[in-house]
Coordinates of C-alpha atoms and ligand atoms in Angstrom, one line a residue:
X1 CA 109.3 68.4 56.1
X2 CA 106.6 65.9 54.9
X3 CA 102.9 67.3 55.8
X4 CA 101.6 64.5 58.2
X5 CA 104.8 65.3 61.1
X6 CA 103.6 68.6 61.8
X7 CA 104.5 68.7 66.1
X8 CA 101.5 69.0 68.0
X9 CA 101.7 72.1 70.4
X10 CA 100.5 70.3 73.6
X11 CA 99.0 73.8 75.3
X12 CA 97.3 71.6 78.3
X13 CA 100.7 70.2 79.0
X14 CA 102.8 73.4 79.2
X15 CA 100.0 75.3 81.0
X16 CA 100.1 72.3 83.9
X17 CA 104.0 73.1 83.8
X18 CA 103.3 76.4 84.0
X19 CA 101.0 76.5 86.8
X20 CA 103.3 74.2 88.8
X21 CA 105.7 76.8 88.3
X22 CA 102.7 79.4 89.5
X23 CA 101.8 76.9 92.7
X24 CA 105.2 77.5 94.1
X25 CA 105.9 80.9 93.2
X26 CA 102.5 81.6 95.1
X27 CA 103.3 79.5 98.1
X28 CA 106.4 81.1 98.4
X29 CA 105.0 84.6 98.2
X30 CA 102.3 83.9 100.6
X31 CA 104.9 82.6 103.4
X32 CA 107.4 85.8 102.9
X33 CA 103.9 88.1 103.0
X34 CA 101.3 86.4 104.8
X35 CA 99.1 87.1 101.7
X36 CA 96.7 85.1 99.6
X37 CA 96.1 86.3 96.4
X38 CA 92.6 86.2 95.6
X39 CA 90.6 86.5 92.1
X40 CA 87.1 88.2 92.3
X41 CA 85.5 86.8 89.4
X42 CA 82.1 88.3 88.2
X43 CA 79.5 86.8 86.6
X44 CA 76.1 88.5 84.7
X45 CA 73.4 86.6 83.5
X46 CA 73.2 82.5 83.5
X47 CA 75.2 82.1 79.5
X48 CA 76.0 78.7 79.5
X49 CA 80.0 78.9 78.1
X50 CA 81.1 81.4 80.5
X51 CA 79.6 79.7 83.3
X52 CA 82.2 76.9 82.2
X53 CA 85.0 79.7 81.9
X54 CA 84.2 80.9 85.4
X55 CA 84.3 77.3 86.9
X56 CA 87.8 76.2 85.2
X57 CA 89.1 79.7 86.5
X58 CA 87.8 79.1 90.0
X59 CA 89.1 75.1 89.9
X60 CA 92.7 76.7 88.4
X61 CA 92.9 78.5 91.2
X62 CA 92.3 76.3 93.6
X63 CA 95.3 74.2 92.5
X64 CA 97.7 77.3 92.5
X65 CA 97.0 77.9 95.9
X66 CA 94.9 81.5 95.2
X67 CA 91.8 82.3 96.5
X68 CA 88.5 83.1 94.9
X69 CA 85.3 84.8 95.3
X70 CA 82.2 84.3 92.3
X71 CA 79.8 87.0 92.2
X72 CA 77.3 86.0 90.3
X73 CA 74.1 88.5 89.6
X74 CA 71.2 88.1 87.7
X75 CA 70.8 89.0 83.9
X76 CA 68.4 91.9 84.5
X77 CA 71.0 93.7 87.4
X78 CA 71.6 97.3 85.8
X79 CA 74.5 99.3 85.1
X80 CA 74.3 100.8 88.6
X81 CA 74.0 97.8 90.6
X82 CA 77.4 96.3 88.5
X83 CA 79.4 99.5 88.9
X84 CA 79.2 100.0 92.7
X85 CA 79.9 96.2 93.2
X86 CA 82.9 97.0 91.2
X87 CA 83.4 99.5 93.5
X88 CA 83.6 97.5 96.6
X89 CA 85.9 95.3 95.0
X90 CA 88.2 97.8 94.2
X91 CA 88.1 98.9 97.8
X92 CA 88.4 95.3 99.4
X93 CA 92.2 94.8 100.2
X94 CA 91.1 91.5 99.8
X95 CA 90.7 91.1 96.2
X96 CA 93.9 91.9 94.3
X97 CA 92.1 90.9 90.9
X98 CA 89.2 91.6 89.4
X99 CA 87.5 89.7 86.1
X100 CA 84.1 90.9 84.6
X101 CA 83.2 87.3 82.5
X102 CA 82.3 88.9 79.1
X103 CA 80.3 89.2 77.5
X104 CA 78.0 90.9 79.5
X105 CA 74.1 90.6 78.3
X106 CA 72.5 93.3 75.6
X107 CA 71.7 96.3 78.1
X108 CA 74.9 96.8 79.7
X109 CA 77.5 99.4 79.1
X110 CA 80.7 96.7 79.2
X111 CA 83.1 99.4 77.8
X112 CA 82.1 101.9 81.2
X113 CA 82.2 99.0 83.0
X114 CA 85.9 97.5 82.6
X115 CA 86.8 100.9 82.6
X116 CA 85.9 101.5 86.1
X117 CA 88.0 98.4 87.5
X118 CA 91.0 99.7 89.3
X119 CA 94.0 99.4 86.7
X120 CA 96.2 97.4 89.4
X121 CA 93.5 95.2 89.9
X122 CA 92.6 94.8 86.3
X123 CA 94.1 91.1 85.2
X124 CA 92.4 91.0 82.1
X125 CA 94.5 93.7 80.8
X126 CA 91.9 95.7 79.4
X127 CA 91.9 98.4 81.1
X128 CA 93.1 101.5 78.8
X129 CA 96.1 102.4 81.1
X130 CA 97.1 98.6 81.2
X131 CA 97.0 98.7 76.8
X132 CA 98.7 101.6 77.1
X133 CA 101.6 100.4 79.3
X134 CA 101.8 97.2 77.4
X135 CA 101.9 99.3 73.9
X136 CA 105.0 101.1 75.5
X137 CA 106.7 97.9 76.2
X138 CA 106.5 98.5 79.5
X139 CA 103.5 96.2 80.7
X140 CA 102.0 96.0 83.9
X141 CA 99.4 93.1 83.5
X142 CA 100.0 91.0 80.3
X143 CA 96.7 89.9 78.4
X144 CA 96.2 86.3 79.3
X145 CA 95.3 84.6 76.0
X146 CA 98.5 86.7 74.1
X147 CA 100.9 85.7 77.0
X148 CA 99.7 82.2 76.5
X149 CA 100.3 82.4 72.5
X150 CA 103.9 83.6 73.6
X151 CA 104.4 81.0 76.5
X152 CA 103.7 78.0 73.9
X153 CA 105.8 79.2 71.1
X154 CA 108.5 80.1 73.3
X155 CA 108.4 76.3 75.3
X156 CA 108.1 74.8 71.8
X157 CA 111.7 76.2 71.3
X158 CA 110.4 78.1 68.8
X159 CA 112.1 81.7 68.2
X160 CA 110.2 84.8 67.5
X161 CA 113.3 87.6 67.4
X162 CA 113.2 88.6 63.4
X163 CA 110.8 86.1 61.9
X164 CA 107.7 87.3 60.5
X165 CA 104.7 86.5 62.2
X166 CA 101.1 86.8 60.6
X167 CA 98.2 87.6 62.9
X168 CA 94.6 86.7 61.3
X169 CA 92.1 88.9 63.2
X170 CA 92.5 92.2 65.0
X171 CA 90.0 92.0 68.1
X172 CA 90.8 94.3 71.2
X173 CA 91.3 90.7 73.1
X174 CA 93.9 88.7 71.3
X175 CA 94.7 90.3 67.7
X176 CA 95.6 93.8 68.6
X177 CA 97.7 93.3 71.5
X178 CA 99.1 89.7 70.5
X179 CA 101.1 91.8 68.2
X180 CA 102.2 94.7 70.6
X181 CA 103.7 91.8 72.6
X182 CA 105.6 90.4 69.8
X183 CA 106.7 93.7 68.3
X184 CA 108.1 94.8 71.5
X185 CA 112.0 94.2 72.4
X186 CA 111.4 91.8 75.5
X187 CA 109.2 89.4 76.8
X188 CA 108.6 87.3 80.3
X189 CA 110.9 84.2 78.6
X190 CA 113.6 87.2 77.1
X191 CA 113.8 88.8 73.9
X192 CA 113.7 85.8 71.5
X193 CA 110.2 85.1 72.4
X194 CA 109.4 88.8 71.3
X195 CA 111.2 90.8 68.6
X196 CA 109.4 89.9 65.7
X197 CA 108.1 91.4 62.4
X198 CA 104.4 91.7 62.6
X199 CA 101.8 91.8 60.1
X200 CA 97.8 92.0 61.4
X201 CA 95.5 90.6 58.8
X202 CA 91.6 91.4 58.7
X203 CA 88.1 91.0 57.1
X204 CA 89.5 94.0 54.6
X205 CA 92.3 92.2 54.0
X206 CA 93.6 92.2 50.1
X207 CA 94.4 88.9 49.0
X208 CA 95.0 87.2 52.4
X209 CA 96.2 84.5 51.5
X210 CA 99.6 86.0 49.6
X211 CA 100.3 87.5 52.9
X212 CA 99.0 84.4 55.2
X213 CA 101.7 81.9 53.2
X214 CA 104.7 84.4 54.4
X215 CA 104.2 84.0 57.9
X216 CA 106.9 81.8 59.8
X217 CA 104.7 82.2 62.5
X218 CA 100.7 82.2 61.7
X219 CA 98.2 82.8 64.3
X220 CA 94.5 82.6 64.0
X221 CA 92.4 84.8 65.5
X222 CA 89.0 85.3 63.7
X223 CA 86.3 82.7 65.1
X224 CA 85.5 81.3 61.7
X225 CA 85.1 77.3 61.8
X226 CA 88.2 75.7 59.8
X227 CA 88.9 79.1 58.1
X228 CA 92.7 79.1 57.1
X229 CA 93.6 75.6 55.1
X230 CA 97.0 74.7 54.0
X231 CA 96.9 76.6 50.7
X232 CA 97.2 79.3 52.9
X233 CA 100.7 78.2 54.7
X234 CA 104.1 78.5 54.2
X235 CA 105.5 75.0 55.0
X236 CA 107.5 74.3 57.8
X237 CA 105.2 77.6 59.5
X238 CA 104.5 77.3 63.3
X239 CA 100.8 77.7 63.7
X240 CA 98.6 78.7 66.6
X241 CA 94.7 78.7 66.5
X242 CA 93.7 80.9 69.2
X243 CA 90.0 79.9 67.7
X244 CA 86.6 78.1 69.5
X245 CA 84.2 77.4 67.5
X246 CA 81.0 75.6 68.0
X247 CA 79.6 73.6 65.7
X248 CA 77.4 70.8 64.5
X249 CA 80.5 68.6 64.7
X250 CA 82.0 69.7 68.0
X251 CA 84.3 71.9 69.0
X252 CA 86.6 73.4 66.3
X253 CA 89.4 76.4 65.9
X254 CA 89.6 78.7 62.9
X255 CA 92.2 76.5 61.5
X256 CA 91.7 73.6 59.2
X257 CA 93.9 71.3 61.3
X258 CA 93.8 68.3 59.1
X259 CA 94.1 69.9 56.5
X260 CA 97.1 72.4 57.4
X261 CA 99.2 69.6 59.8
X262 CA 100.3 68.4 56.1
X263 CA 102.4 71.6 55.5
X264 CA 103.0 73.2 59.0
X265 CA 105.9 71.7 60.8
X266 CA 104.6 73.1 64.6
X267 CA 100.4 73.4 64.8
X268 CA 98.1 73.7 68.3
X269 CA 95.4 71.5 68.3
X270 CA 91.9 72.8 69.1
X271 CA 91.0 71.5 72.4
X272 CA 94.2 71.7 74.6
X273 CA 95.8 74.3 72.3
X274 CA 96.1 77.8 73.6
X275 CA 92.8 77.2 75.4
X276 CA 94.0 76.3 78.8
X277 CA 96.6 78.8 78.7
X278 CA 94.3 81.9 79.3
X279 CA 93.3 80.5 82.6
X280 CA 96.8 79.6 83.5
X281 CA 98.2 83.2 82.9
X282 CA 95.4 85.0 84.8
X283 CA 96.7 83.3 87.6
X284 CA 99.5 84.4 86.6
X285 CA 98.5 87.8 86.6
X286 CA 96.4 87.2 89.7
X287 CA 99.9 86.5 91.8
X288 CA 101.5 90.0 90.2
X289 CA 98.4 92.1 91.1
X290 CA 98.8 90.7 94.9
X291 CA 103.1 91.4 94.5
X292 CA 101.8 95.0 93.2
X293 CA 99.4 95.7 95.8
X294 CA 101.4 94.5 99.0
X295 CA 104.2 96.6 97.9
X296 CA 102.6 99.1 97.5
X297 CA 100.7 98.6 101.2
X298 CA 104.1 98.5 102.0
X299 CA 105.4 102.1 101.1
X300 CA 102.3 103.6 101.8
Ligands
GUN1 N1 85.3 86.1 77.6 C1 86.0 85.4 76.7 N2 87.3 85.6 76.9 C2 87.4 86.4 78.0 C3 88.6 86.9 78.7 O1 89.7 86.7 78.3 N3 88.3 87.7 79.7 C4 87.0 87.9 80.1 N4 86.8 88.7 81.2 N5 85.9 87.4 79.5 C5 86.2 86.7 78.4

């Protein structure tokens, strides 16, 4: 395939189709239960990007037809004052989900402090019982910006199930367990969107590059400006830059896309790639942790 066709990835499209899908299945739930699910969203400190994330998750919301609550708390609050909010939350039958915005300012202990969210409540997925359930394939909460990753490729028609895939970047939040999604036998769209062969890449890397230009799948995940080129990929690859990066010239992913739509045959841009997909499956998470937590008022 000649460079300049590489297929735009539109992420902002599927994630509206997906969160149409989300609007009804939440309407629906709400009628059979009489429940709302609601997000508690936390907020510490006044950084000026996650004020933006906290906003577009409150607006996404909105138009899914889930409820929201934004506690926001001053930079100085201590670890004290976080945990027991945390606390009431958990406690609020109320709030099915609970988001800490990270990163939380120099001072604060965030490890102790996801820690303490209740696991059924945690729709970040970072929780160490939630990794641990997804590592065993058998996932309660699925990370949002991963699921996302998987939700594109898969509505791009494009199959996963023995192709190698080659994961740049091995951070707790996308890298690590974007590949125990796609490793494992079965996935939210069915086993071709999982199944694959995966390879994680990092700053100790030998000869990246050799490895980078096997991938039929490549996914960026490192949060350096323009950082894999087309040198580095196998034409007619599918790849997804899960980077934002801010620079002098805007906003730009860790993929060259200019340069690398000349050899890929699939690419997501950077804005409206994977972007607006991590909101859209926290919703989607949101609605399970409220289908978790009535059942289970249910039984009790
Ligand atoms: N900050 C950047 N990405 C994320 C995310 O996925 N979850 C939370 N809680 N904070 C973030």
């Amino acid at each position: 395939m000649s460079a300049d066709t590489a297929k735009i990835m539109d992420g902002k499209a599927i994630s509206q189709e997906i969160q149409t899908e989300l609007a009804s299945e939440t309407s629906q739930f709400t009628q059979e239960t009489g429940v709302t699910p609601c997000l508690a969203a936390v907020l510490v400190g006044a950084d000026a990007a996650s004020e933006v994330y906290v906003r577009n998750k409150q607006r996404a919301c909105e138009r899914v037809g889930l409820s929201s609550q934004l506690h926001k708390l001053p930079a100085d609050t201590s670890q004290k004052t976080l945990l027991d909010l945390i606390t009431e939350l958990n406690n609020d039958p109320l709030v099915h989900g609970i988001l800490v915005q990270l990163p939380l300012p120099a001072g604060l202990d965030s490890t102790q402090i996801l820690d303490s969210i209740n696991p059924e409540k945690d729709v970040d997925a970072f929780h160490p019982e939630n990794v641990g359930l997804i590592s065993q394939g058998r996932p309660r909460f699925l990370p949002c910006t991963p699921h996302g990753v998987q939700q594109i490729l898969d509505r791009c028609g494009i199959e996963l199930s023995g192709k190698h895939v080659v994961i740049v970047g091995r951070s707790e939040i996308v890298g690590k367990p974007m590949a125990m999604l796609l490793v494992n036998r079965d996935s939210t769209r069915g086993p071709q969107a999982a199944n694959a062969t995966v390879t994680i890449c990092h700053s100790r890397t030998t000869d990246l590059a050799a490895i980078t230009q096997t991938a039929d799948v490549l996914i960026a995940a490192i949060g350096k400006a323009k950082f894999i080129t087309a040198d580095m990929v196998k034409p007619g690859a599918a790849v997804v830059d899960v980077g934002i990066n801010r620079t002098a010239e805007g906003l730009v992913g860790d993929v060259d896309f200019d340069d690398v739509s000349t050899v890929a045959q699939h690419i997501t841009p950077v804005p409206g790639g994977v972007g607006p997909l991590t909101v859209t499956m926290l919703m989607h998470n949101t609605l399970t942790a409220a289908r978790i937590q009535t059942s289970n008022a249910a039984v009790e």
